[in-house]
PDB file of C-alpha atoms in Angstrom:
ATOM      1  CA  MET A  93       0.000   0.000   0.000  1.00 38.00           C
ATOM      2  CA  ALA A  94       1.522   3.320  -1.032  1.00 38.00           C
ATOM      3  CA  VAL A  95       1.356   6.650   0.721  1.00 40.00           C
ATOM      4  CA  THR A  96      -1.787   8.650  -0.030  1.00 39.00           C
ATOM      5  CA  GLU A  97      -1.182  11.494  -2.473  1.00 43.00           C
ATOM      6  CA  THR A  98      -1.739  14.567  -0.318  1.00 40.00           C
ATOM      7  CA  SER A  99       0.363  17.561   0.598  1.00 47.00           C
ATOM      8  CA  PRO A 100       3.156  16.618   3.045  1.00 62.00           C
ATOM      9  CA  ASP A 101       2.086  18.876   5.902  1.00 87.00           C
ATOM     10  CA  THR A 102       3.540  16.474   8.482  1.00 95.00           C
ATOM     11  CA  ASP A 103       7.092  16.767   7.190  1.00 95.00           C
ATOM     12  CA  ALA A 104      10.046  18.695   8.665  1.00 95.00           C
ATOM     13  CA  SER A 105       8.158  21.984   8.279  1.00 94.00           C
ATOM     14  CA  LEU A 106       6.402  21.170  11.579  1.00 94.00           C
ATOM     15  CA  LEU A 107       9.533  22.224  13.488  1.00 93.00           C
ATOM     16  CA  THR A 108      11.591  25.408  13.309  1.00 91.00           C
ATOM     17  CA  VAL A 109      14.942  23.749  14.010  1.00 91.00           C
ATOM     18  CA  HIS A 110      17.514  25.407  11.731  1.00 92.00           C
ATOM     19  CA  GLY A 111      18.597  23.112   8.916  1.00 93.00           C
ATOM     20  CA  LEU A 112      15.935  20.465   9.567  1.00 95.00           C
ATOM     21  CA  GLU A 113      14.982  18.810   6.280  1.00 95.00           C
ATOM     22  CA  SER A 114      12.722  16.050   5.015  1.00 96.00           C
ATOM     23  CA  SER A 115      13.892  13.556   2.420  1.00 96.00           C
ATOM     24  CA  TYR A 116      12.779  10.223   1.029  1.00 97.00           C
ATOM     25  CA  ARG A 117      15.242   7.359   1.254  1.00 96.00           C
ATOM     26  CA  GLU A 118      15.151   4.126  -0.722  1.00 96.00           C
ATOM     27  CA  ILE A 119      15.296   1.589   2.098  1.00 96.00           C
ATOM     28  CA  ASN A 120      14.717  -2.125   1.493  1.00 95.00           C
ATOM     29  CA  ASP A 121      12.688  -1.467  -1.679  1.00 94.00           C
ATOM     30  CA  LEU A 122      10.536   1.134   0.086  1.00 96.00           C
ATOM     31  CA  GLN A 123      10.529   4.895   0.348  1.00 97.00           C
ATOM     32  CA  LEU A 124      10.944   5.989   3.940  1.00 97.00           C
ATOM     33  CA  HIS A 125      10.354   9.591   4.923  1.00 97.00           C
ATOM     34  CA  VAL A 126      13.292  10.765   7.024  1.00 97.00           C
ATOM     35  CA  VAL A 127      13.818  14.005   8.906  1.00 97.00           C
ATOM     36  CA  ALA A 128      17.480  14.896   9.426  1.00 97.00           C
ATOM     37  CA  VAL A 129      19.569  17.758  10.739  1.00 97.00           C
ATOM     38  CA  GLY A 130      23.137  18.394  11.861  1.00 96.00           C
ATOM     39  CA  ASP A 131      26.620  18.143  10.406  1.00 96.00           C
ATOM     40  CA  PRO A 132      27.067  14.788   8.608  1.00 95.00           C
ATOM     41  CA  ASP A 133      30.511  14.556  10.178  1.00 95.00           C
ATOM     42  CA  ASP A 134      29.094  14.700  13.712  1.00 97.00           C
ATOM     43  CA  PRO A 135      28.258  11.498  15.640  1.00 97.00           C
ATOM     44  CA  LEU A 136      25.043   9.985  14.294  1.00 98.00           C
ATOM     45  CA  VAL A 137      21.939   9.517  16.453  1.00 98.00           C
ATOM     46  CA  VAL A 138      18.914   7.635  15.097  1.00 98.00           C
ATOM     47  CA  LEU A 139      15.613   8.190  16.923  1.00 98.00           C
ATOM     48  CA  LEU A 140      12.906   5.522  16.547  1.00 98.00           C
ATOM     49  CA  HIS A 141       9.275   6.352  17.337  1.00 98.00           C
ATOM     50  CA  GLY A 142       6.609   3.923  18.477  1.00 95.00           C
ATOM     51  CA  HIS A 143       2.834   3.577  18.149  1.00 93.00           C
ATOM     52  CA  PRO A 144       0.766   5.599  17.384  1.00 94.00           C
ATOM     53  CA  ASP A 145       3.599   8.053  16.865  1.00 95.00           C
ATOM     54  CA  PHE A 146       5.602   9.421  13.940  1.00 97.00           C
ATOM     55  CA  TRP A 147       8.886  11.314  13.660  1.00 98.00           C
ATOM     56  CA  TYR A 148       7.311  14.345  15.353  1.00 97.00           C
ATOM     57  CA  GLY A 149       7.281  12.475  18.654  1.00 97.00           C
ATOM     58  CA  TRP A 150      10.953  13.470  19.014  1.00 98.00           C
ATOM     59  CA  ARG A 151      10.216  17.204  18.669  1.00 97.00           C
ATOM     60  CA  ASP A 152      11.656  17.964  22.117  1.00 96.00           C
ATOM     61  CA  GLN A 153      14.920  16.076  21.543  1.00 98.00           C
ATOM     62  CA  ILE A 154      15.969  16.963  17.993  1.00 98.00           C
ATOM     63  CA  GLY A 155      17.133  20.537  18.578  1.00 97.00           C
ATOM     64  CA  PRO A 156      18.993  19.891  21.854  1.00 97.00           C
ATOM     65  CA  LEU A 157      20.793  16.879  20.361  1.00 98.00           C
ATOM     66  CA  VAL A 158      21.991  18.942  17.408  1.00 97.00           C
ATOM     67  CA  ASP A 159      23.092  21.735  19.752  1.00 97.00           C
ATOM     68  CA  ALA A 160      25.054  19.107  21.696  1.00 97.00           C
ATOM     69  CA  GLY A 161      27.010  18.192  18.556  1.00 97.00           C
ATOM     70  CA  PHE A 162      25.130  15.276  17.024  1.00 98.00           C
ATOM     71  CA  ARG A 163      23.806  14.490  13.563  1.00 98.00           C
ATOM     72  CA  VAL A 164      20.159  13.512  14.134  1.00 98.00           C
ATOM     73  CA  VAL A 165      18.195  11.250  11.778  1.00 98.00           C
ATOM     74  CA  VAL A 166      14.545  10.450  12.515  1.00 98.00           C
ATOM     75  CA  PRO A 167      12.622   8.126  10.181  1.00 98.00           C
ATOM     76  CA  ASP A 168       8.921   7.624   9.894  1.00 98.00           C
ATOM     77  CA  GLN A 169       9.130   3.862  10.275  1.00 97.00           C
ATOM     78  CA  ARG A 170       7.459   1.810   7.571  1.00 97.00           C
ATOM     79  CA  GLY A 171       3.692   2.087   7.631  1.00 96.00           C
ATOM     80  CA  CYS A 172       3.711   5.483   9.345  1.00 96.00           C
ATOM     81  CA  ASN A 173       3.005   9.037   8.236  1.00 96.00           C
ATOM     82  CA  LEU A 174       4.787   9.807   4.923  1.00 96.00           C
ATOM     83  CA  SER A 175       6.687   6.512   4.588  1.00 97.00           C
ATOM     84  CA  ASP A 176       5.515   3.670   2.366  1.00 96.00           C
ATOM     85  CA  ALA A 177       3.188   1.116   3.916  1.00 96.00           C
ATOM     86  CA  PRO A 178       3.571  -2.326   2.331  1.00 96.00           C
ATOM     87  CA  ASP A 179       0.706  -4.794   2.471  1.00 94.00           C
ATOM     88  CA  GLY A 180       0.729  -7.883   4.659  1.00 93.00           C
ATOM     89  CA  ILE A 181       1.751  -8.715   8.190  1.00 95.00           C
ATOM     90  CA  ASP A 182       5.139 -10.222   7.395  1.00 95.00           C
ATOM     91  CA  ALA A 183       6.373  -6.842   6.128  1.00 96.00           C
ATOM     92  CA  TYR A 184       6.261  -5.650   9.740  1.00 96.00           C
ATOM     93  CA  ARG A 185       8.227  -8.356  11.507  1.00 96.00           C
ATOM     94  CA  LEU A 186      10.869  -6.996  13.868  1.00 95.00           C
ATOM     95  CA  SER A 187      13.677  -8.420  11.738  1.00 95.00           C
ATOM     96  CA  THR A 188      12.430  -6.307   8.825  1.00 96.00           C
ATOM     97  CA  LEU A 189      12.070  -3.145  10.907  1.00 97.00           C
ATOM     98  CA  VAL A 190      15.615  -3.739  12.182  1.00 97.00           C
ATOM     99  CA  ALA A 191      16.891  -4.170   8.625  1.00 97.00           C
ATOM    100  CA  ASP A 192      15.384  -0.782   7.739  1.00 98.00           C
ATOM    101  CA  VAL A 193      17.416   0.896  10.476  1.00 98.00           C
ATOM    102  CA  CYS A 194      20.604  -0.884   9.449  1.00 98.00           C
ATOM    103  CA  GLU A 195      20.218   0.318   5.878  1.00 97.00           C
ATOM    104  CA  LEU A 196      19.344   3.825   7.056  1.00 98.00           C
ATOM    105  CA  ILE A 197      22.568   4.019   9.086  1.00 98.00           C
ATOM    106  CA  HIS A 198      24.654   2.717   6.200  1.00 97.00           C
ATOM    107  CA  GLY A 199      22.905   5.193   3.909  1.00 96.00           C
ATOM    108  CA  GLU A 200      24.331   7.932   6.113  1.00 96.00           C
ATOM    109  CA  GLY A 201      27.777   6.626   5.238  1.00 95.00           C
ATOM    110  CA  GLN A 202      28.258   5.223   8.735  1.00 96.00           C
ATOM    111  CA  GLU A 203      29.012   1.747  10.026  1.00 96.00           C
ATOM    112  CA  SER A 204      27.302   2.429  13.346  1.00 97.00           C
ATOM    113  CA  ALA A 205      25.231   4.974  15.261  1.00 98.00           C
ATOM    114  CA  HIS A 206      23.752   5.809  18.617  1.00 98.00           C
ATOM    115  CA  VAL A 207      20.169   4.503  18.637  1.00 98.00           C
ATOM    116  CA  VAL A 208      17.294   5.659  20.849  1.00 98.00           C
ATOM    117  CA  GLY A 209      13.822   4.102  20.784  1.00 98.00           C
ATOM    118  CA  HIS A 210      10.505   4.755  22.471  1.00 98.00           C
ATOM    119  CA  ASP A 211       7.540   2.388  22.772  1.00 96.00           C
ATOM    120  CA  PHE A 212       7.541  -0.016  19.800  1.00 94.00           C
ATOM    121  CA  GLY A 213      10.569   1.857  18.468  1.00 97.00           C
ATOM    122  CA  GLY A 214      12.247   0.723  21.681  1.00 97.00           C
ATOM    123  CA  PHE A 215      11.584  -2.895  20.750  1.00 96.00           C
ATOM    124  CA  VAL A 216      13.200  -2.210  17.373  1.00 97.00           C
ATOM    125  CA  ALA A 217      16.175  -0.624  19.152  1.00 98.00           C
ATOM    126  CA  TRP A 218      16.557  -3.563  21.578  1.00 98.00           C
ATOM    127  CA  HIS A 219      16.417  -6.043  18.695  1.00 97.00           C
ATOM    128  CA  LEU A 220      18.891  -4.016  16.643  1.00 98.00           C
ATOM    129  CA  ALA A 221      21.395  -3.989  19.508  1.00 98.00           C
ATOM    130  CA  LEU A 222      20.949  -7.734  20.111  1.00 97.00           C
ATOM    131  CA  ARG A 223      20.940  -8.830  16.459  1.00 96.00           C
ATOM    132  CA  HIS A 224      23.635  -6.463  15.166  1.00 97.00           C
ATOM    133  CA  PRO A 225      25.798  -5.399  18.124  1.00 96.00           C
ATOM    134  CA  SER A 226      28.428  -3.723  15.950  1.00 96.00           C
ATOM    135  CA  ILE A 227      25.968  -1.231  14.460  1.00 97.00           C
ATOM    136  CA  VAL A 228      24.865   0.308  17.792  1.00 98.00           C
ATOM    137  CA  ASN A 229      27.305   2.507  19.713  1.00 98.00           C
ATOM    138  CA  HIS A 230      25.150   3.620  22.644  1.00 98.00           C
ATOM    139  CA  LEU A 231      21.586   2.492  23.231  1.00 98.00           C
ATOM    140  CA  GLY A 232      18.782   4.623  24.670  1.00 98.00           C
ATOM    141  CA  ILE A 233      15.440   3.078  25.656  1.00 98.00           C
ATOM    142  CA  LEU A 234      12.296   4.920  26.745  1.00 98.00           C
ATOM    143  CA  ASN A 235       9.468   3.002  28.405  1.00 97.00           C
ATOM    144  CA  VAL A 236       9.763  -0.383  26.800  1.00 96.00           C
ATOM    145  CA  PRO A 237      11.285  -3.488  28.407  1.00 96.00           C
ATOM    146  CA  HIS A 238      13.993  -5.783  27.150  1.00 97.00           C
ATOM    147  CA  PRO A 239      12.354  -8.410  24.881  1.00 95.00           C
ATOM    148  CA  THR A 240      13.218 -11.285  27.213  1.00 95.00           C
ATOM    149  CA  VAL A 241      11.825  -9.437  30.221  1.00 95.00           C
ATOM    150  CA  TYR A 242       8.602  -8.654  28.376  1.00 92.00           C
ATOM    151  CA  ARG A 243       8.204 -12.257  27.263  1.00 89.00           C
ATOM    152  CA  LYS A 244       8.857 -13.655  30.754  1.00 90.00           C
ATOM    153  CA  THR A 245       6.571 -11.132  32.426  1.00 89.00           C
ATOM    154  CA  LEU A 246       3.698 -11.951  30.088  1.00 81.00           C
ATOM    155  CA  ARG A 247       4.061 -15.599  31.100  1.00 83.00           C
ATOM    156  CA  SER A 248       4.108 -14.920  34.832  1.00 81.00           C
ATOM    157  CA  SER A 249       2.128 -11.744  35.545  1.00 83.00           C
ATOM    158  CA  PRO A 250      -1.658 -11.658  35.154  1.00 86.00           C
ATOM    159  CA  GLN A 251      -1.461  -7.931  35.836  1.00 83.00           C
ATOM    160  CA  GLN A 252       0.803  -7.383  32.820  1.00 83.00           C
ATOM    161  CA  ILE A 253      -1.392  -9.618  30.657  1.00 81.00           C
ATOM    162  CA  ILE A 254      -4.315  -7.323  31.476  1.00 84.00           C
ATOM    163  CA  ARG A 255      -2.227  -4.221  30.807  1.00 83.00           C
ATOM    164  CA  SER A 256      -1.227  -5.647  27.416  1.00 78.00           C
ATOM    165  CA  TRP A 257      -4.838  -6.291  26.368  1.00 78.00           C
ATOM    166  CA  TYR A 258      -4.413  -4.191  23.221  1.00 78.00           C
ATOM    167  CA  VAL A 259      -1.656  -6.468  21.893  1.00 80.00           C
ATOM    168  CA  TRP A 260      -4.099  -9.385  21.884  1.00 80.00           C
ATOM    169  CA  PHE A 261      -6.933  -7.241  20.565  1.00 85.00           C
ATOM    170  CA  TYR A 262      -4.792  -6.130  17.610  1.00 87.00           C
ATOM    171  CA  GLN A 263      -4.421  -9.758  16.515  1.00 88.00           C
ATOM    172  CA  ILE A 264      -8.105  -9.866  15.519  1.00 91.00           C
ATOM    173  CA  PRO A 265      -8.567  -9.306  11.770  1.00 90.00           C
ATOM    174  CA  THR A 266     -10.309  -6.131  10.579  1.00 89.00           C
ATOM    175  CA  LEU A 267     -12.093  -5.195  13.822  1.00 93.00           C
ATOM    176  CA  PRO A 268      -9.257  -3.093  15.358  1.00 87.00           C
ATOM    177  CA  GLU A 269      -8.887  -1.056  12.174  1.00 90.00           C
ATOM    178  CA  TRP A 270     -12.621  -0.384  12.060  1.00 92.00           C
ATOM    179  CA  LEU A 271     -12.825   0.692  15.684  1.00 89.00           C
ATOM    180  CA  LEU A 272      -9.756   2.937  15.475  1.00 89.00           C
ATOM    181  CA  ARG A 273     -10.840   4.538  12.188  1.00 86.00           C
ATOM    182  CA  ARG A 274     -14.439   5.362  13.129  1.00 86.00           C
ATOM    183  CA  ASN A 275     -15.667   8.741  14.430  1.00 85.00           C
ATOM    184  CA  ASP A 276     -12.739  10.631  12.950  1.00 85.00           C
ATOM    185  CA  MET A 277     -10.256   8.364  14.769  1.00 88.00           C
ATOM    186  CA  ASP A 278     -11.491   9.296  18.239  1.00 90.00           C
ATOM    187  CA  ASN A 279     -10.139   6.026  19.668  1.00 90.00           C
ATOM    188  CA  MET A 280      -6.671   6.802  18.314  1.00 91.00           C
ATOM    189  CA  VAL A 281      -6.832  10.178  20.020  1.00 92.00           C
ATOM    190  CA  ASP A 282      -7.944   8.422  23.221  1.00 91.00           C
ATOM    191  CA  SER A 283      -4.864   6.202  22.999  1.00 88.00           C
ATOM    192  CA  LEU A 284      -2.701   9.322  23.221  1.00 92.00           C
ATOM    193  CA  GLU A 285      -4.674  11.048  25.948  1.00 92.00           C
ATOM    194  CA  THR A 286      -5.234   8.069  28.254  1.00 92.00           C
ATOM    195  CA  THR A 287      -1.554   7.048  28.196  1.00 94.00           C
ATOM    196  CA  SER A 288      -0.209  10.549  28.880  1.00 94.00           C
ATOM    197  CA  ASN A 289      -0.418  13.231  31.532  1.00 94.00           C
ATOM    198  CA  GLU A 290      -2.908  16.033  31.019  1.00 93.00           C
ATOM    199  CA  GLY A 291      -1.561  18.654  28.615  1.00 92.00           C
ATOM    200  CA  THR A 292       1.066  16.467  26.975  1.00 95.00           C
ATOM    201  CA  PHE A 293      -0.895  16.527  23.725  1.00 94.00           C
ATOM    202  CA  ASP A 294      -2.678  19.831  23.104  1.00 94.00           C
ATOM    203  CA  GLY A 295      -5.286  20.389  20.408  1.00 93.00           C
ATOM    204  CA  GLU A 296      -2.810  21.479  17.738  1.00 94.00           C
ATOM    205  CA  THR A 297      -0.553  18.506  18.382  1.00 94.00           C
ATOM    206  CA  ILE A 298      -3.469  16.072  18.186  1.00 94.00           C
ATOM    207  CA  LYS A 299      -4.500  17.640  14.878  1.00 94.00           C
ATOM    208  CA  ARG A 300      -1.015  16.918  13.527  1.00 95.00           C
ATOM    209  CA  TYR A 301      -1.191  13.330  14.713  1.00 94.00           C
ATOM    210  CA  LYS A 302      -4.560  12.811  13.055  1.00 93.00           C
ATOM    211  CA  THR A 303      -3.145  14.124   9.793  1.00 94.00           C
ATOM    212  CA  ALA A 304      -0.191  11.733  10.054  1.00 94.00           C
ATOM    213  CA  TRP A 305      -2.514   8.763  10.688  1.00 93.00           C
ATOM    214  CA  GLN A 306      -4.550   9.593   7.592  1.00 90.00           C
ATOM    215  CA  TYR A 307      -1.653   9.244   5.149  1.00 89.00           C
ATOM    216  CA  THR A 308      -1.096   5.505   5.399  1.00 88.00           C
ATOM    217  CA  GLY A 309      -4.177   4.586   7.391  1.00 88.00           C
ATOM    218  CA  ILE A 310      -4.508   2.522  10.543  1.00 89.00           C
ATOM    219  CA  GLU A 311      -3.875  -1.019   9.273  1.00 93.00           C
ATOM    220  CA  PRO A 312      -0.058  -0.787   8.853  1.00 93.00           C
ATOM    221  CA  ARG A 313       0.326   0.390  12.440  1.00 92.00           C
ATOM    222  CA  ILE A 314      -1.782  -2.510  13.712  1.00 92.00           C
ATOM    223  CA  ASN A 315       0.347  -4.844  11.588  1.00 94.00           C
ATOM    224  CA  TRP A 316       3.351  -3.846  13.698  1.00 94.00           C
ATOM    225  CA  TYR A 317       1.734  -5.787  16.549  1.00 92.00           C
ATOM    226  CA  ARG A 318       0.676  -8.658  14.340  1.00 94.00           C
ATOM    227  CA  GLY A 319       4.213  -8.850  12.968  1.00 93.00           C
ATOM    228  CA  PHE A 320       5.523  -8.704  16.530  1.00 87.00           C
ATOM    229  CA  ARG A 321       3.683 -11.934  17.291  1.00 83.00           C
ATOM    230  CA  ARG A 322       5.323 -13.576  14.273  1.00 88.00           C
ATOM    231  CA  SER A 323       8.829 -12.351  15.077  1.00 86.00           C
ATOM    232  CA  VAL A 324      11.571 -14.629  16.361  1.00 87.00           C
ATOM    233  CA  SER A 325      13.566 -13.852  19.491  1.00 88.00           C
ATOM    234  CA  PRO A 326      17.000 -12.231  19.138  1.00 89.00           C
ATOM    235  CA  PRO A 327      19.994 -14.593  19.038  1.00 88.00           C
ATOM    236  CA  ARG A 328      21.250 -13.361  22.432  1.00 92.00           C
ATOM    237  CA  ASP A 329      19.882 -11.855  25.629  1.00 93.00           C
ATOM    238  CA  THR A 330      22.747  -9.682  26.836  1.00 97.00           C
ATOM    239  CA  VAL A 331      23.168  -6.130  25.571  1.00 97.00           C
ATOM    240  CA  THR A 332      26.843  -5.242  25.357  1.00 97.00           C
ATOM    241  CA  GLN A 333      26.493  -1.567  24.451  1.00 97.00           C
ATOM    242  CA  PRO A 334      26.285   1.166  27.099  1.00 98.00           C
ATOM    243  CA  THR A 335      22.535   1.444  27.690  1.00 98.00           C
ATOM    244  CA  LEU A 336      20.350   4.076  29.326  1.00 98.00           C
ATOM    245  CA  ILE A 337      16.735   3.237  30.196  1.00 98.00           C
ATOM    246  CA  CYS A 338      14.442   6.159  31.036  1.00 98.00           C
ATOM    247  CA  TRP A 339      11.068   5.163  32.431  1.00 97.00           C
ATOM    248  CA  GLY A 340       7.957   7.124  33.382  1.00 97.00           C
ATOM    249  CA  GLU A 341       6.627   5.319  36.441  1.00 95.00           C
ATOM    250  CA  ASP A 342       2.975   6.086  35.660  1.00 95.00           C
ATOM    251  CA  ASP A 343       2.930   4.089  32.419  1.00 93.00           C
ATOM    252  CA  ILE A 344      -0.502   2.461  32.425  1.00 92.00           C
ATOM    253  CA  ALA A 345       0.495  -0.267  29.944  1.00 89.00           C
ATOM    254  CA  LEU A 346       3.787  -1.517  31.395  1.00 91.00           C
ATOM    255  CA  ARG A 347       4.806  -2.486  34.917  1.00 90.00           C
ATOM    256  CA  PRO A 348       7.767  -0.404  36.179  1.00 91.00           C
ATOM    257  CA  SER A 349       9.389  -3.534  37.599  1.00 93.00           C
ATOM    258  CA  MET A 350      10.223  -4.506  34.026  1.00 94.00           C
ATOM    259  CA  ALA A 351      12.524  -1.498  33.769  1.00 96.00           C
ATOM    260  CA  GLU A 352      14.591  -2.731  36.712  1.00 95.00           C
ATOM    261  CA  GLU A 353      14.721  -6.257  35.327  1.00 96.00           C
ATOM    262  CA  SER A 354      15.752  -4.970  31.882  1.00 97.00           C
ATOM    263  CA  VAL A 355      18.890  -3.309  33.270  1.00 97.00           C
ATOM    264  CA  GLU A 356      20.049  -6.721  34.481  1.00 96.00           C
ATOM    265  CA  TYR A 357      20.349  -7.816  30.840  1.00 97.00           C
ATOM    266  CA  CYS A 358      22.782  -4.966  30.086  1.00 97.00           C
ATOM    267  CA  ASN A 359      26.521  -5.268  30.677  1.00 96.00           C
ATOM    268  CA  ASP A 360      26.710  -1.496  31.131  1.00 97.00           C
ATOM    269  CA  GLY A 361      23.213  -0.312  31.970  1.00 97.00           C
ATOM    270  CA  GLN A 362      21.747   2.686  33.771  1.00 97.00           C
ATOM    271  CA  LEU A 363      18.150   3.214  34.808  1.00 98.00           C
ATOM    272  CA  ARG A 364      16.455   6.561  35.391  1.00 97.00           C
ATOM    273  CA  MET A 365      12.958   6.375  36.838  1.00 97.00           C
ATOM    274  CA  PHE A 366      10.702   9.435  36.574  1.00 97.00           C
ATOM    275  CA  PRO A 367       7.866   9.647  39.124  1.00 96.00           C
ATOM    276  CA  ASP A 368       4.640  11.310  37.979  1.00 95.00           C
ATOM    277  CA  ALA A 369       5.620  10.828  34.336  1.00 96.00           C
ATOM    278  CA  SER A 370       3.667   8.696  31.900  1.00 96.00           C
ATOM    279  CA  HIS A 371       4.520   6.456  28.974  1.00 96.00           C
ATOM    280  CA  TRP A 372       5.403   9.684  27.096  1.00 97.00           C
ATOM    281  CA  VAL A 373       8.198  10.501  29.513  1.00 97.00           C
ATOM    282  CA  HIS A 374      10.379  12.240  26.883  1.00 97.00           C
ATOM    283  CA  ASN A 375       7.576  14.710  26.094  1.00 97.00           C
ATOM    284  CA  GLU A 376       6.840  15.404  29.754  1.00 97.00           C
ATOM    285  CA  ARG A 377      10.228  15.667  31.434  1.00 96.00           C
ATOM    286  CA  GLU A 378      13.069  17.832  30.118  1.00 96.00           C
ATOM    287  CA  GLU A 379      15.486  15.827  32.241  1.00 97.00           C
ATOM    288  CA  VAL A 380      15.078  12.897  29.840  1.00 97.00           C
ATOM    289  CA  THR A 381      16.693  14.882  27.043  1.00 98.00           C
ATOM    290  CA  GLU A 382      19.511  15.935  29.362  1.00 97.00           C
ATOM    291  CA  GLU A 383      20.076  12.344  30.447  1.00 97.00           C
ATOM    292  CA  LEU A 384      20.168  11.162  26.830  1.00 98.00           C
ATOM    293  CA  ILE A 385      22.717  13.807  25.824  1.00 98.00           C
ATOM    294  CA  GLN A 386      24.980  12.916  28.741  1.00 97.00           C
ATOM    295  CA  HIS A 387      24.668   9.225  27.935  1.00 98.00           C
ATOM    296  CA  LEU A 388      25.397   9.565  24.217  1.00 96.00           C
ATOM    297  CA  ALA A 389      28.247  11.988  24.785  1.00 90.00           C
TER     298      ALA A 389
END
């Protein structure tokens, strides 16, 4: 499924960061929309958004990272916003999403990069670090557990099974797309507002998100979760790269204990817990950006 032909009003023009540009990259036989800024000779940072996000989710981090001396590259992952959205569930397996990031980094003329992921983008980042250790310099993770921790917790915690209800719901054919698309995507808006603190997403921001969802539609985003269920585990459990995990303690979908357990799978891991912050910790707490800069530097 190709991107809908409409004006790209969810491209880099949404931010006033000097030098920020949109481009389309040929990645694994697809066109991915990528927002990039910073000197190409500076250390590369790749920021990976989750669901139901797009590149704009990193609006609070892009400018400060560039000011700190980094080259920042932020893709709309496949199926999202202005990027191509292939048909079928298998196109959204984690191994394929990881391959997109590998090719994106190499397309920057680099053998490796710092990688930061939030939500489902965090799963992609974990898998990238575990499948291709040499391509990740430093790893940053925001509110998503290590894959092994998530898998074990789902097997042992009824509370987490209940919190992850949407993962099972998304496996149902057709119905999730219908429910999320109806009434001008009110349920998609609810997914932002119920998982965040009041004021995190104002009216103008929600309008931008709704525009981004309209380009490729809802189905590709749901296929991320269907592809997740079809994905194989990484070949190793231990993360060798220096890793920083930032976690909003009030995440309604994920138990905070998983953050502590995830650090145990990192040879060089740090955990920063943020009380009174939600799943969208990087949009609610400026300290997250500061912690990331210190970690990557």
